[in-house]
Amino acid sequence: MQCSKNTPSWVKRGLGELLGSMMELPLTKNIRKGLGPLDLAEYEKAGGYQAARKALKEMTPQEVIDMVKETNLRGRGGAGFPTGAKWGLMQKLEGSPRPRYLIANTDEMEPGTFKDRFLIEGDPHQLIEGMIIASFAVQVDIAYIFIRMEYSLSAERLRKAVIEAYDKNYLGKNIFGSGYDLELRLHASAGRYICGEETALLNSLEGKRAIPRAKPPYATTVGLWGKPTVINNDETLCNIPHIINNGVDWFKGLSSSEDGGTKIFGVSGKVKTPGAWELPIGTTIREILEEHAGGMKEGSKFRGLIPGGASTNFLTEEHLDIRMDINSLQKAGSRLGTGTMIVLDDQTCPVGMVLNLELFFARESCGWCTPCREGLPWVVKILQGLENGGGKPEDIEILESHTRLLGPGNTFCALAPGAMEPLESALRFFREDFERHITEKRCPWR
């Protein structure tokens, strides 16, 4: 259901609330606005840990993996790799070195992204239950929650939930009397963006410098401390209990695209109601912006947005009716990423916005490979020159060359190629703004 451009904002908000009440929202149904998360007893009253009992006592690990494969659940951390397929790559148990590991990647340092924080602060037991089922499916011995250092409230709530789960023997030895053992540990990261790259995460967790590893071998064969390891994003793992409880067809039916399930979509920028909402995968950009984020603030007009966190390509008004799913956004020249939009308005300088993003990426480079270590600071220096009135005509050509030289296949990991996505698309969509900085020898928005 769509609203027209002339539909009053109060009608849009009311319609959004009505539609929200009609939709199944498995990931956020326990999250209480203005209140703390459910404790273990409350979570169980709401149906919690039933899926974990079912998986551990009534299903085989392979049956769990096959079920997740059928749902077409794709990773919610940015890459979108099929979850069941990743689990299927885990080294076979026979002859496998022990222990085996599962890691929940809660680093979430992508600018503009806050979906995992929303989930774990609002319903930490949901993540723990998902980790129990996933760990059983790939037969791991120890699980880690690798959490961003700055997420102190999230860590506090997770730590309390883990203690509650241990006290009820939902973690530890012989969980639910099933014969399956699992230890779960919470680990605060060193606070670097590169730790979100899964092999850099492994190095950080081992106490080493957080730099990416060469692949292959992949983590499912040689991961944490050289042992088989599965790494999944928090939102991905939070889907698992609902799949086990409700089945494949139900999960597929939640979506309005070929990707299964719902998704936490977020919006930041000069919109009336920035925030995060659980919606079907395949919801259009226009619906998220106009019906959930309330449209643009008075006095501001829409110019573009980054759809999936800071390392995705800009989209403009012509793309507003595109569905927010992996394949649709790829066809449009961008990526779903984390599903959290950053909106650009007509009162904000696109060159300044891109400079802010590139400055972040330059600071967060691990410095392991030359193109990223040297190229990103050079990009920042050129953009700063444009903003400060010292830009030269050849600067645009130099920036364009960087989007190729720092692109996929030219760096050790995806940090620099991701940093080039907003720059390349900004040069394509907002080229006149870059040129004005040069001809007027100043930032026109100052």
Tab-separated table of C-alpha atoms in Angstrom:
chain	number	residue	atom	x	y	z
A	1	MET	CA	0.000	0.000	0.000
A	2	GLN	CA	1.426	3.366	-1.045
A	3	CYS	CA	0.675	6.957	-0.057
A	4	SER	CA	0.653	9.682	-2.659
A	5	LYS	CA	2.933	12.703	-2.408
A	6	ASN	CA	-0.059	14.804	-1.353
A	7	THR	CA	-1.174	12.543	1.471
A	8	PRO	CA	-1.090	14.475	4.802
A	9	SER	CA	1.721	13.425	7.136
A	10	TRP	CA	-0.697	12.523	9.952
A	11	VAL	CA	-2.464	10.098	7.613
A	12	LYS	CA	0.856	8.528	6.647
A	13	ARG	CA	1.836	8.070	10.301
A	14	GLY	CA	-1.523	6.552	11.147
A	15	LEU	CA	-1.351	4.232	8.153
A	16	GLY	CA	2.157	3.188	9.120
A	17	GLU	CA	1.030	2.329	12.659
A	18	LEU	CA	-1.947	0.363	11.322
A	19	LEU	CA	0.204	-1.601	8.870
A	20	GLY	CA	2.764	-2.236	11.616
A	21	SER	CA	0.083	-3.726	13.843
A	22	MET	CA	-1.043	-6.022	10.988
A	23	MET	CA	2.433	-7.305	10.110
A	24	GLU	CA	4.275	-9.998	11.988
A	25	LEU	CA	7.374	-8.475	13.537
A	26	PRO	CA	9.264	-11.421	15.046
A	27	LEU	CA	12.551	-9.611	15.688
A	28	THR	CA	11.067	-6.672	17.598
A	29	LYS	CA	7.880	-8.066	19.139
A	30	ASN	CA	9.467	-8.187	22.606
A	31	ILE	CA	11.081	-4.739	22.461
A	32	ARG	CA	9.260	-2.315	24.767
A	33	LYS	CA	9.629	1.358	23.983
A	34	GLY	CA	10.946	3.285	26.987
A	35	LEU	CA	11.400	0.137	29.072
A	36	GLY	CA	14.289	-2.229	29.645
A	37	PRO	CA	14.547	-5.654	28.004
A	38	LEU	CA	12.638	-8.746	29.114
A	39	ASP	CA	14.406	-10.814	31.740
A	40	LEU	CA	14.665	-14.563	31.216
A	41	ALA	CA	11.356	-15.380	32.898
A	42	GLU	CA	9.508	-12.760	30.859
A	43	TYR	CA	11.225	-13.909	27.691
A	44	GLU	CA	10.089	-17.479	28.334
A	45	LYS	CA	6.503	-16.337	28.933
A	46	ALA	CA	6.674	-14.711	25.504
A	47	GLY	CA	7.714	-18.057	23.975
A	48	GLY	CA	11.453	-17.705	24.403
A	49	TYR	CA	13.784	-20.725	24.364
A	50	GLN	CA	11.076	-22.992	22.909
A	51	ALA	CA	12.939	-23.007	19.598
A	52	ALA	CA	16.220	-23.897	21.301
A	53	ARG	CA	14.554	-26.804	23.120
A	54	LYS	CA	12.986	-28.006	19.886
A	55	ALA	CA	16.249	-27.822	17.940
A	56	LEU	CA	18.407	-29.511	20.584
A	57	LYS	CA	15.916	-32.224	21.605
A	58	GLU	CA	13.885	-32.947	18.462
A	59	MET	CA	16.151	-32.110	15.512
A	60	THR	CA	19.547	-33.144	14.219
A	61	PRO	CA	22.184	-30.505	13.440
A	62	GLN	CA	21.818	-31.223	9.719
A	63	GLU	CA	18.043	-30.745	9.904
A	64	VAL	CA	18.594	-27.276	11.400
A	65	ILE	CA	21.092	-26.372	8.666
A	66	ASP	CA	18.772	-27.643	5.926
A	67	MET	CA	15.864	-25.655	7.338
A	68	VAL	CA	17.872	-22.432	7.392
A	69	LYS	CA	19.074	-23.087	3.834
A	70	GLU	CA	15.475	-23.463	2.620
A	71	THR	CA	14.456	-20.099	4.067
A	72	ASN	CA	17.041	-18.228	1.971
A	73	LEU	CA	18.073	-16.267	5.065
A	74	ARG	CA	20.958	-14.098	3.893
A	75	GLY	CA	23.452	-12.445	6.204
A	76	ARG	CA	22.283	-9.157	7.684
A	77	GLY	CA	25.746	-7.730	8.347
A	78	GLY	CA	26.347	-6.318	4.881
A	79	ALA	CA	27.725	-9.030	2.597
A	80	GLY	CA	24.425	-10.918	2.283
A	81	PHE	CA	25.969	-14.409	2.088
A	82	PRO	CA	23.361	-17.201	2.474
A	83	THR	CA	23.455	-18.266	6.122
A	84	GLY	CA	22.643	-21.934	5.623
A	85	ALA	CA	25.288	-22.210	2.918
A	86	LYS	CA	27.898	-20.692	5.251
A	87	TRP	CA	26.980	-23.198	7.944
A	88	GLY	CA	27.277	-25.978	5.373
A	89	LEU	CA	30.881	-24.927	4.703
A	90	MET	CA	31.872	-25.614	8.309
A	91	GLN	CA	34.482	-28.354	8.446
A	92	LYS	CA	32.857	-31.732	8.992
A	93	LEU	CA	32.827	-32.878	12.596
A	94	GLU	CA	34.622	-36.151	11.923
A	95	GLY	CA	38.334	-35.519	12.317
A	96	SER	CA	37.775	-31.810	13.020
A	97	PRO	CA	40.170	-30.120	15.462
A	98	ARG	CA	38.511	-29.012	18.699
A	99	PRO	CA	37.284	-26.725	20.037
A	100	ARG	CA	35.073	-25.323	17.263
A	101	TYR	CA	33.745	-21.762	17.503
A	102	LEU	CA	30.773	-19.547	16.665
A	103	ILE	CA	31.138	-15.750	16.805
A	104	ALA	CA	28.354	-13.170	16.817
A	105	ASN	CA	29.800	-10.116	15.076
A	106	THR	CA	28.468	-7.165	17.094
A	107	ASP	CA	31.157	-4.707	16.055
A	108	GLU	CA	28.688	-2.504	14.105
A	109	MET	CA	30.993	0.443	13.433
A	110	GLU	CA	29.607	1.248	9.973
A	111	PRO	CA	28.609	4.949	10.145
A	112	GLY	CA	24.854	5.403	10.104
A	113	THR	CA	24.225	1.869	11.398
A	114	PHE	CA	22.529	1.096	14.705
A	115	LYS	CA	20.278	-1.903	14.033
A	116	ASP	CA	22.193	-4.481	16.109
A	117	ARG	CA	22.318	-2.136	19.065
A	118	PHE	CA	18.532	-1.739	18.785
A	119	LEU	CA	18.056	-5.522	18.886
A	120	ILE	CA	20.473	-6.488	21.639
A	121	GLU	CA	19.556	-3.649	23.981
A	122	GLY	CA	15.869	-4.409	23.490
A	123	ASP	CA	15.912	-8.232	23.532
A	124	PRO	CA	19.301	-9.770	24.442
A	125	HIS	CA	17.902	-13.264	25.106
A	126	GLN	CA	16.785	-13.468	21.476
A	127	LEU	CA	20.430	-13.286	20.372
A	128	ILE	CA	21.526	-15.838	22.964
A	129	GLU	CA	18.822	-18.284	21.870
A	130	GLY	CA	19.812	-17.812	18.244
A	131	MET	CA	23.434	-18.501	19.140
A	132	ILE	CA	22.523	-21.692	21.013
A	133	ILE	CA	20.667	-23.050	17.966
A	134	ALA	CA	23.355	-21.969	15.493
A	135	SER	CA	26.086	-23.458	17.697
A	136	PHE	CA	24.216	-26.755	17.875
A	137	ALA	CA	23.715	-26.777	14.104
A	138	VAL	CA	27.436	-26.461	13.346
A	139	GLN	CA	28.454	-28.359	16.492
A	140	VAL	CA	30.680	-25.783	18.123
A	141	ASP	CA	31.996	-25.912	21.664
A	142	ILE	CA	32.510	-22.221	22.470
A	143	ALA	CA	30.634	-19.135	21.266
A	144	TYR	CA	31.708	-15.502	21.490
A	145	ILE	CA	29.788	-12.255	21.269
A	146	PHE	CA	32.362	-9.856	19.813
A	147	ILE	CA	30.917	-6.465	20.749
A	148	ARG	CA	31.946	-2.931	19.839
A	149	MET	CA	33.825	-1.308	22.716
A	150	GLU	CA	31.529	1.738	22.816
A	151	TYR	CA	28.377	-0.370	23.266
A	152	SER	CA	28.587	-0.318	27.062
A	153	LEU	CA	24.816	-0.499	27.708
A	154	SER	CA	24.460	-3.295	25.159
A	155	ALA	CA	27.284	-5.212	26.845
A	156	GLU	CA	25.745	-4.699	30.276
A	157	ARG	CA	22.386	-6.080	29.164
A	158	LEU	CA	23.951	-8.984	27.314
A	159	ARG	CA	26.133	-9.851	30.302
A	160	LYS	CA	23.075	-9.974	32.562
A	161	ALA	CA	21.199	-12.156	30.088
A	162	VAL	CA	24.147	-14.552	29.745
A	163	ILE	CA	24.306	-14.946	33.535
A	164	GLU	CA	20.552	-15.652	33.647
A	165	ALA	CA	20.942	-18.284	30.919
A	166	TYR	CA	23.786	-19.988	32.768
A	167	ASP	CA	21.774	-19.973	36.018
A	168	LYS	CA	18.947	-21.873	34.266
A	169	ASN	CA	21.411	-24.266	32.578
A	170	TYR	CA	20.493	-22.916	29.147
A	171	LEU	CA	24.239	-22.499	28.667
A	172	GLY	CA	27.015	-24.759	29.908
A	173	LYS	CA	26.815	-28.526	30.248
A	174	ASN	CA	23.989	-30.746	28.971
A	175	ILE	CA	21.679	-27.919	27.835
A	176	PHE	CA	17.982	-28.878	28.236
A	177	GLY	CA	19.149	-32.417	29.037
A	178	SER	CA	20.081	-32.849	25.372
A	179	GLY	CA	23.680	-33.880	25.927
A	180	TYR	CA	24.916	-30.775	24.082
A	181	ASP	CA	27.428	-28.471	25.830
A	182	LEU	CA	28.105	-24.823	24.961
A	183	GLU	CA	30.153	-22.110	26.631
A	184	LEU	CA	29.296	-18.508	25.699
A	185	ARG	CA	31.588	-15.534	26.351
A	186	LEU	CA	31.240	-11.783	25.841
A	187	HIS	CA	34.291	-9.968	24.439
A	188	ALA	CA	34.632	-6.176	24.040
A	189	SER	CA	36.632	-5.258	20.943
A	190	ALA	CA	39.540	-2.850	20.674
A	191	GLY	CA	37.200	-0.342	19.036
A	192	ARG	CA	38.371	-0.259	15.411
A	193	TYR	CA	36.200	-0.351	12.288
A	194	ILE	CA	38.422	-2.964	10.665
A	195	CYS	CA	37.381	-5.427	13.388
A	196	GLY	CA	34.070	-5.788	11.557
A	197	GLU	CA	35.957	-7.608	8.759
A	198	GLU	CA	35.681	-11.194	9.915
A	199	THR	CA	39.337	-12.206	9.662
A	200	ALA	CA	40.506	-8.977	11.327
A	201	LEU	CA	37.941	-9.783	14.017
A	202	LEU	CA	39.616	-13.169	14.512
A	203	ASN	CA	43.033	-11.555	14.914
A	204	SER	CA	41.630	-9.043	17.405
A	205	LEU	CA	39.940	-11.776	19.417
A	206	GLU	CA	43.250	-13.643	19.542
A	207	GLY	CA	44.935	-10.536	20.978
A	208	LYS	CA	46.789	-9.674	17.779
A	209	ARG	CA	46.821	-6.569	15.612
A	210	ALA	CA	43.442	-6.272	13.865
A	211	ILE	CA	44.437	-6.771	10.242
A	212	PRO	CA	42.697	-8.964	7.655
A	213	ARG	CA	43.977	-12.412	6.824
A	214	ALA	CA	44.594	-13.846	3.385
A	215	LYS	CA	41.777	-16.078	2.115
A	216	PRO	CA	41.713	-19.003	1.575
A	217	PRO	CA	41.787	-20.674	4.019
A	218	TYR	CA	38.370	-19.503	5.169
A	219	ALA	CA	37.273	-19.257	8.779
A	220	THR	CA	34.970	-22.270	8.497
A	221	THR	CA	38.106	-24.387	8.040
A	222	VAL	CA	40.881	-22.369	9.739
A	223	GLY	CA	39.389	-19.693	11.969
A	224	LEU	CA	39.835	-18.656	15.596
A	225	TRP	CA	43.146	-20.051	16.892
A	226	GLY	CA	43.312	-22.154	13.747
A	227	LYS	CA	40.065	-24.005	14.500
A	228	PRO	CA	36.830	-24.188	12.429
A	229	THR	CA	34.735	-21.060	13.065
A	230	VAL	CA	31.419	-19.632	11.885
A	231	ILE	CA	30.902	-15.862	12.086
A	232	ASN	CA	27.415	-14.377	11.776
A	233	ASN	CA	25.929	-10.935	12.325
A	234	ASP	CA	23.635	-10.432	15.332
A	235	GLU	CA	20.522	-9.695	13.282
A	236	THR	CA	21.129	-12.873	11.278
A	237	LEU	CA	21.292	-14.966	14.454
A	238	CYS	CA	18.191	-13.308	15.930
A	239	ASN	CA	16.155	-14.738	13.035
A	240	ILE	CA	17.042	-18.344	13.845
A	241	PRO	CA	14.629	-19.018	16.778
A	242	HIS	CA	11.678	-17.744	14.736
A	243	ILE	CA	12.574	-19.963	11.778
A	244	ILE	CA	12.715	-23.037	14.025
A	245	ASN	CA	9.414	-22.156	15.732
A	246	ASN	CA	7.423	-21.192	12.657
A	247	GLY	CA	8.920	-22.954	9.657
A	248	VAL	CA	10.264	-22.216	6.195
A	249	ASP	CA	7.046	-21.137	4.456
A	250	TRP	CA	6.163	-18.734	7.261
A	251	PHE	CA	9.584	-17.080	7.071
A	252	LYS	CA	9.459	-16.727	3.301
A	253	GLY	CA	5.951	-15.303	3.590
A	254	LEU	CA	7.188	-12.409	5.727
A	255	SER	CA	9.099	-10.974	2.778
A	256	SER	CA	7.926	-9.125	-0.296
A	257	SER	CA	10.958	-10.292	-2.310
A	258	GLU	CA	12.875	-13.504	-2.991
A	259	ASP	CA	14.955	-12.910	0.152
A	260	GLY	CA	13.266	-14.414	3.180
A	261	GLY	CA	12.128	-12.649	6.332
A	262	THR	CA	11.983	-9.149	7.720
A	263	LYS	CA	14.791	-6.621	8.136
A	264	ILE	CA	15.633	-3.821	10.541
A	265	PHE	CA	15.732	-0.710	8.353
A	266	GLY	CA	17.071	2.559	9.739
A	267	VAL	CA	17.032	6.169	8.589
A	268	SER	CA	19.189	9.089	9.751
A	269	GLY	CA	19.503	12.601	8.382
A	270	LYS	CA	17.032	15.494	8.052
A	271	VAL	CA	13.862	13.441	8.177
A	272	LYS	CA	10.994	14.096	10.583
A	273	THR	CA	11.242	10.843	12.536
A	274	PRO	CA	14.664	9.195	12.233
A	275	GLY	CA	14.829	5.722	13.716
A	276	ALA	CA	14.704	1.989	13.038
A	277	TRP	CA	11.796	-0.232	12.038
A	278	GLU	CA	11.290	-3.911	11.343
A	279	LEU	CA	9.725	-4.291	7.897
A	280	PRO	CA	9.475	-6.965	5.190
A	281	ILE	CA	12.580	-7.303	3.066
A	282	GLY	CA	11.624	-5.742	-0.249
A	283	THR	CA	9.886	-2.707	1.255
A	284	THR	CA	10.483	0.246	-1.079
A	285	ILE	CA	12.784	3.116	-0.224
A	286	ARG	CA	9.877	5.517	-0.669
A	287	GLU	CA	7.720	3.723	1.883
A	288	ILE	CA	10.508	3.685	4.470
A	289	LEU	CA	11.260	7.381	3.969
A	290	GLU	CA	7.719	8.728	3.705
A	291	GLU	CA	5.592	6.390	5.810
A	292	HIS	CA	8.014	5.454	8.575
A	293	ALA	CA	10.609	8.253	8.701
A	294	GLY	CA	7.846	10.825	8.088
A	295	GLY	CA	9.425	12.436	5.041
A	296	MET	CA	11.838	15.345	4.981
A	297	LYS	CA	11.871	18.043	7.662
A	298	GLU	CA	10.203	21.338	6.819
A	299	GLY	CA	12.529	23.518	4.785
A	300	SER	CA	14.575	20.572	3.518
A	301	LYS	CA	14.273	18.756	0.216
A	302	PHE	CA	15.487	15.280	-0.643
A	303	ARG	CA	18.590	15.013	-2.861
A	304	GLY	CA	19.799	11.486	-2.317
A	305	LEU	CA	20.674	8.790	0.181
A	306	ILE	CA	23.128	6.051	0.969
A	307	PRO	CA	20.901	2.961	1.424
A	308	GLY	CA	23.000	0.571	3.483
A	309	GLY	CA	25.485	2.392	5.678
A	310	ALA	CA	28.434	4.614	4.772
A	311	SER	CA	30.148	2.202	2.375
A	312	THR	CA	27.330	2.010	-0.195
A	313	ASN	CA	26.645	4.012	-3.356
A	314	PHE	CA	24.334	7.025	-3.381
A	315	LEU	CA	20.856	6.705	-4.859
A	316	THR	CA	18.661	9.630	-5.927
A	317	GLU	CA	14.977	10.455	-6.403
A	318	GLU	CA	14.701	8.240	-9.478
A	319	HIS	CA	15.469	5.240	-7.251
A	320	LEU	CA	12.862	5.823	-4.532
A	321	ASP	CA	10.547	3.042	-5.717
A	322	ILE	CA	13.288	0.419	-5.674
A	323	ARG	CA	12.817	-2.402	-3.209
A	324	MET	CA	15.223	-2.669	-0.295
A	325	ASP	CA	16.540	-6.140	-0.986
A	326	ILE	CA	19.911	-7.440	-2.078
A	327	ASN	CA	19.248	-8.086	-5.763
A	328	SER	CA	17.117	-4.985	-6.424
A	329	LEU	CA	19.716	-2.634	-5.000
A	330	GLN	CA	22.537	-4.369	-6.851
A	331	LYS	CA	20.667	-3.823	-10.115
A	332	ALA	CA	20.295	-0.142	-9.197
A	333	GLY	CA	24.058	0.167	-8.696
A	334	SER	CA	24.193	0.113	-4.902
A	335	ARG	CA	24.007	-2.419	-2.058
A	336	LEU	CA	21.607	-3.302	0.749
A	337	GLY	CA	24.538	-3.406	3.178
A	338	THR	CA	23.186	-2.982	6.679
A	339	GLY	CA	19.863	-1.538	5.470
A	340	THR	CA	20.394	1.741	7.308
A	341	MET	CA	19.980	4.851	5.175
A	342	ILE	CA	21.798	8.170	5.495
A	343	VAL	CA	19.751	10.894	3.793
A	344	LEU	CA	21.284	13.866	1.950
A	345	ASP	CA	19.155	17.032	1.800
A	346	ASP	CA	19.449	20.213	-0.252
A	347	GLN	CA	20.839	22.166	2.724
A	348	THR	CA	23.833	19.859	3.150
A	349	CYS	CA	26.961	19.979	0.999
A	350	PRO	CA	27.474	16.611	-0.733
A	351	VAL	CA	31.229	17.265	-0.939
A	352	GLY	CA	31.336	17.907	2.796
A	353	MET	CA	29.259	14.804	3.468
A	354	VAL	CA	31.606	12.640	1.403
A	355	LEU	CA	34.637	14.260	3.072
A	356	ASN	CA	33.217	13.316	6.467
A	357	LEU	CA	32.813	9.701	5.351
A	358	GLU	CA	36.247	9.471	3.727
A	359	LEU	CA	37.892	10.970	6.799
A	360	PHE	CA	36.362	8.175	8.866
A	361	PHE	CA	37.586	5.471	6.489
A	362	ALA	CA	41.082	6.980	6.298
A	363	ARG	CA	41.368	7.051	10.072
A	364	GLU	CA	40.075	3.490	10.391
A	365	SER	CA	42.356	1.930	7.779
A	366	CYS	CA	44.516	-0.728	9.410
A	367	GLY	CA	47.413	0.365	7.187
A	368	TRP	CA	48.182	-3.176	6.058
A	369	CYS	CA	48.124	-2.486	2.300
A	370	THR	CA	49.570	0.512	0.466
A	371	PRO	CA	46.551	1.577	-1.640
A	372	CYS	CA	44.326	1.925	1.421
A	373	ARG	CA	46.998	3.349	3.739
A	374	GLU	CA	48.203	5.988	1.274
A	375	GLY	CA	45.227	6.439	-1.035
A	376	LEU	CA	42.519	7.275	1.496
A	377	PRO	CA	44.465	10.130	3.154
A	378	TRP	CA	45.168	11.535	-0.324
A	379	VAL	CA	41.439	11.470	-1.102
A	380	VAL	CA	40.770	13.277	2.176
A	381	LYS	CA	43.410	15.929	1.407
A	382	ILE	CA	41.876	16.648	-2.011
A	383	LEU	CA	38.332	16.871	-0.603
A	384	GLN	CA	39.534	19.173	2.178
A	385	GLY	CA	41.107	21.398	-0.463
A	386	LEU	CA	37.803	21.574	-2.328
A	387	GLU	CA	35.897	22.447	0.842
A	388	ASN	CA	38.420	25.127	1.825
A	389	GLY	CA	38.478	26.869	-1.556
A	390	GLY	CA	41.794	25.500	-2.792
A	391	GLY	CA	40.454	23.026	-5.321
A	392	LYS	CA	41.922	22.696	-8.820
A	393	PRO	CA	40.218	21.437	-12.030
A	394	GLU	CA	42.388	18.318	-12.113
A	395	ASP	CA	41.213	17.314	-8.620
A	396	ILE	CA	38.038	15.719	-9.948
A	397	GLU	CA	40.027	13.545	-12.342
A	398	ILE	CA	42.369	12.513	-9.516
A	399	LEU	CA	39.417	11.587	-7.309
A	400	GLU	CA	37.879	9.559	-10.125
A	401	SER	CA	41.149	7.680	-10.619
A	402	HIS	CA	41.188	6.804	-6.931
A	403	THR	CA	37.735	5.223	-7.166
A	404	ARG	CA	39.285	2.789	-9.667
A	405	LEU	CA	42.711	2.312	-8.092
A	406	LEU	CA	41.230	1.679	-4.636
A	407	GLY	CA	38.409	-0.420	-6.044
A	408	PRO	CA	37.714	-4.163	-5.768
A	409	GLY	CA	40.712	-6.385	-6.448
A	410	ASN	CA	43.307	-3.706	-5.731
A	411	THR	CA	43.388	-3.846	-1.927
A	412	PHE	CA	43.820	-6.549	0.692
A	413	CYS	CA	40.264	-6.276	2.029
A	414	ALA	CA	37.003	-4.448	1.275
A	415	LEU	CA	37.556	-1.342	3.426
A	416	ALA	CA	38.945	0.931	0.682
A	417	PRO	CA	36.602	-0.356	-2.056
A	418	GLY	CA	33.703	0.315	0.315
A	419	ALA	CA	35.025	3.811	0.984
A	420	MET	CA	35.112	4.485	-2.752
A	421	GLU	CA	31.423	3.678	-3.278
A	422	PRO	CA	30.013	6.941	-1.840
A	423	LEU	CA	32.796	8.949	-3.525
A	424	GLU	CA	32.303	7.395	-6.981
A	425	SER	CA	28.522	7.801	-6.883
A	426	ALA	CA	28.736	11.361	-5.506
A	427	LEU	CA	30.998	12.321	-8.406
A	428	ARG	CA	28.448	10.788	-10.753
A	429	PHE	CA	25.264	12.285	-9.274
A	430	PHE	CA	26.538	15.556	-7.770
A	431	ARG	CA	29.388	16.464	-10.125
A	432	GLU	CA	28.163	20.068	-10.487
A	433	ASP	CA	28.575	20.521	-6.744
A	434	PHE	CA	32.213	19.438	-6.947
A	435	GLU	CA	32.780	21.774	-9.906
A	436	ARG	CA	31.189	24.730	-8.055
A	437	HIS	CA	33.695	24.299	-5.245
A	438	ILE	CA	36.458	24.781	-7.811
A	439	THR	CA	34.974	27.636	-9.849
A	440	GLU	CA	33.690	29.599	-6.827
A	441	LYS	CA	36.799	28.777	-4.739
A	442	ARG	CA	34.655	28.062	-1.686
A	443	CYS	CA	32.014	25.722	-0.357
A	444	PRO	CA	28.672	27.105	-1.621
A	445	TRP	CA	26.897	25.830	1.523
A	446	ARG	CA	28.953	27.888	3.963
